[in-house]
Amino acid sequence: MNLILFGPPAAGKGTQAKRLVEQRGMVQLSTGDMLREAIASGSDLGRECQAIMSRGDLVSDAIVIALIEARLKEAEDAGGAIFDGFPRTVAQAEALDAMLAKLGKQIDRVIRLKVDDTALLARVAKRFAEQGRPDDNPEAFSVRLEAYNRNTAPLLPYYADKGLLTEIDGMGAIEVVSSTIDAVLAAPVS
Ligand code: AMP
């Protein structure tokens, strides 16, 4: 089972992915986490991406596709992946389909967490105060939101046309969103 958690930054994708990992033994593939690890380790990749990320812009398709490719087989062997923050462009989605096809796999479901911009801004202001993530500052966050609307939202029809997309309300309490996701995953693919 391969699941994409889709939604704007701070929609709750990471929280839900971590829960599904704990409860279902799936593997979370978060390009944002991988890039933050690269920055923390001081690698060449981290140095290359740090300024782009702190501005809130997207790093190149080639970089994130390579990060996913390096971990995909292991995730598939473990029973499937939860993609969190990837794909973010149509080129990434097409590359993902091709990489999965090589392994005889496919995306099984895409769940979009819908959260309005006012709620996102409130969440991210709280997260910035608590965790101090540099790209959660208000200027970078507005760039991230713009990148989502420009590059990532156009992916929705890509998955809707394949009949894979389910949209859910991501505004409620974490437990409510969790049970909605569980219900979607329990239902047969239409
Ligand atoms: P995230 O934690 O998913 O919000 O990602 C944090 C930042 O990492 C983003 O604002 C981008 O700069 C970069 N990033 C993460 N995933 C991707 C991706 N799939 N494509 C391009 N840039 C990404």
mmCIF file of C-alpha atoms and ligand atoms in Angstrom, residues 9 13 30-33 35-36 52-53 56-61 64 84-89 92 127 133 135 144, ligand 1:
data_model
loop_
_atom_site.group_PDB
_atom_site.id
_atom_site.type_symbol
_atom_site.label_atom_id
_atom_site.label_comp_id
_atom_site.label_asym_id
_atom_site.label_seq_id
_atom_site.Cartn_x
_atom_site.Cartn_y
_atom_site.Cartn_z
ATOM 1 C CA PRO A 9 2.506 23.204 4.626
ATOM 2 C CA LYS A 13 0.726 15.616 7.004
ATOM 3 C CA SER A 30 9.331 12.874 4.009
ATOM 4 C CA THR A 31 11.597 14.832 1.681
ATOM 5 C CA GLY A 32 11.409 17.792 4.086
ATOM 6 C CA ASP A 33 12.760 15.621 6.939
ATOM 7 C CA LEU A 35 16.558 17.680 3.616
ATOM 8 C CA ARG A 36 16.586 18.935 7.230
ATOM 9 C CA ILE A 52 16.476 27.717 -0.738
ATOM 10 C CA MET A 53 14.594 26.068 2.100
ATOM 11 C CA GLY A 56 10.519 28.867 1.484
ATOM 12 C CA ASP A 57 11.220 27.982 -2.155
ATOM 13 C CA LEU A 58 11.180 24.465 -3.560
ATOM 14 C CA VAL A 59 14.473 22.643 -4.088
ATOM 15 C CA SER A 60 14.996 21.092 -7.515
ATOM 16 C CA ASP A 61 12.981 18.132 -8.708
ATOM 17 C CA VAL A 64 14.120 15.266 -4.161
ATOM 18 C CA ASP A 84 4.743 13.254 3.054
ATOM 19 C CA GLY A 85 5.681 16.452 1.212
ATOM 20 C CA PHE A 86 6.458 14.557 -1.996
ATOM 21 C CA PRO A 87 5.520 14.827 -4.825
ATOM 22 C CA ARG A 88 5.187 18.619 -4.970
ATOM 23 C CA THR A 89 5.295 19.107 -8.758
ATOM 24 C CA GLN A 92 7.924 14.658 -9.313
ATOM 25 C CA ARG A 127 4.889 25.956 15.611
ATOM 26 C CA ARG A 133 11.866 26.146 12.427
ATOM 27 C CA ASP A 135 11.024 28.414 7.293
ATOM 28 C CA ARG A 144 5.814 28.183 0.937
HETATM 29 P P1 AMP B 1 8.273 20.278 4.351
HETATM 30 O O1 AMP B 1 8.849 19.849 5.660
HETATM 31 O O2 AMP B 1 7.660 19.151 3.565
HETATM 32 O O3 AMP B 1 7.311 21.448 4.496
HETATM 33 O O4 AMP B 1 9.483 20.798 3.449
HETATM 34 C C1 AMP B 1 10.307 21.864 3.873
HETATM 35 C C2 AMP B 1 11.022 22.460 2.681
HETATM 36 O O5 AMP B 1 11.852 21.469 2.065
HETATM 37 C C3 AMP B 1 10.123 22.970 1.564
HETATM 38 O O6 AMP B 1 9.652 24.289 1.799
HETATM 39 C C4 AMP B 1 11.085 22.918 0.371
HETATM 40 O O7 AMP B 1 12.032 23.964 0.418
HETATM 41 C C5 AMP B 1 11.838 21.619 0.645
HETATM 42 N N1 AMP B 1 11.133 20.458 0.072
HETATM 43 C C6 AMP B 1 10.626 19.396 0.772
HETATM 44 N N2 AMP B 1 10.055 18.509 -0.054
HETATM 45 C C7 AMP B 1 10.179 19.014 -1.308
HETATM 46 C C8 AMP B 1 9.769 18.572 -2.594
HETATM 47 N N3 AMP B 1 9.085 17.423 -2.748
HETATM 48 N N4 AMP B 1 10.082 19.349 -3.668
HETATM 49 C C9 AMP B 1 10.787 20.495 -3.528
HETATM 50 N N5 AMP B 1 11.188 20.990 -2.339
HETATM 51 C C10 AMP B 1 10.888 20.262 -1.227
#
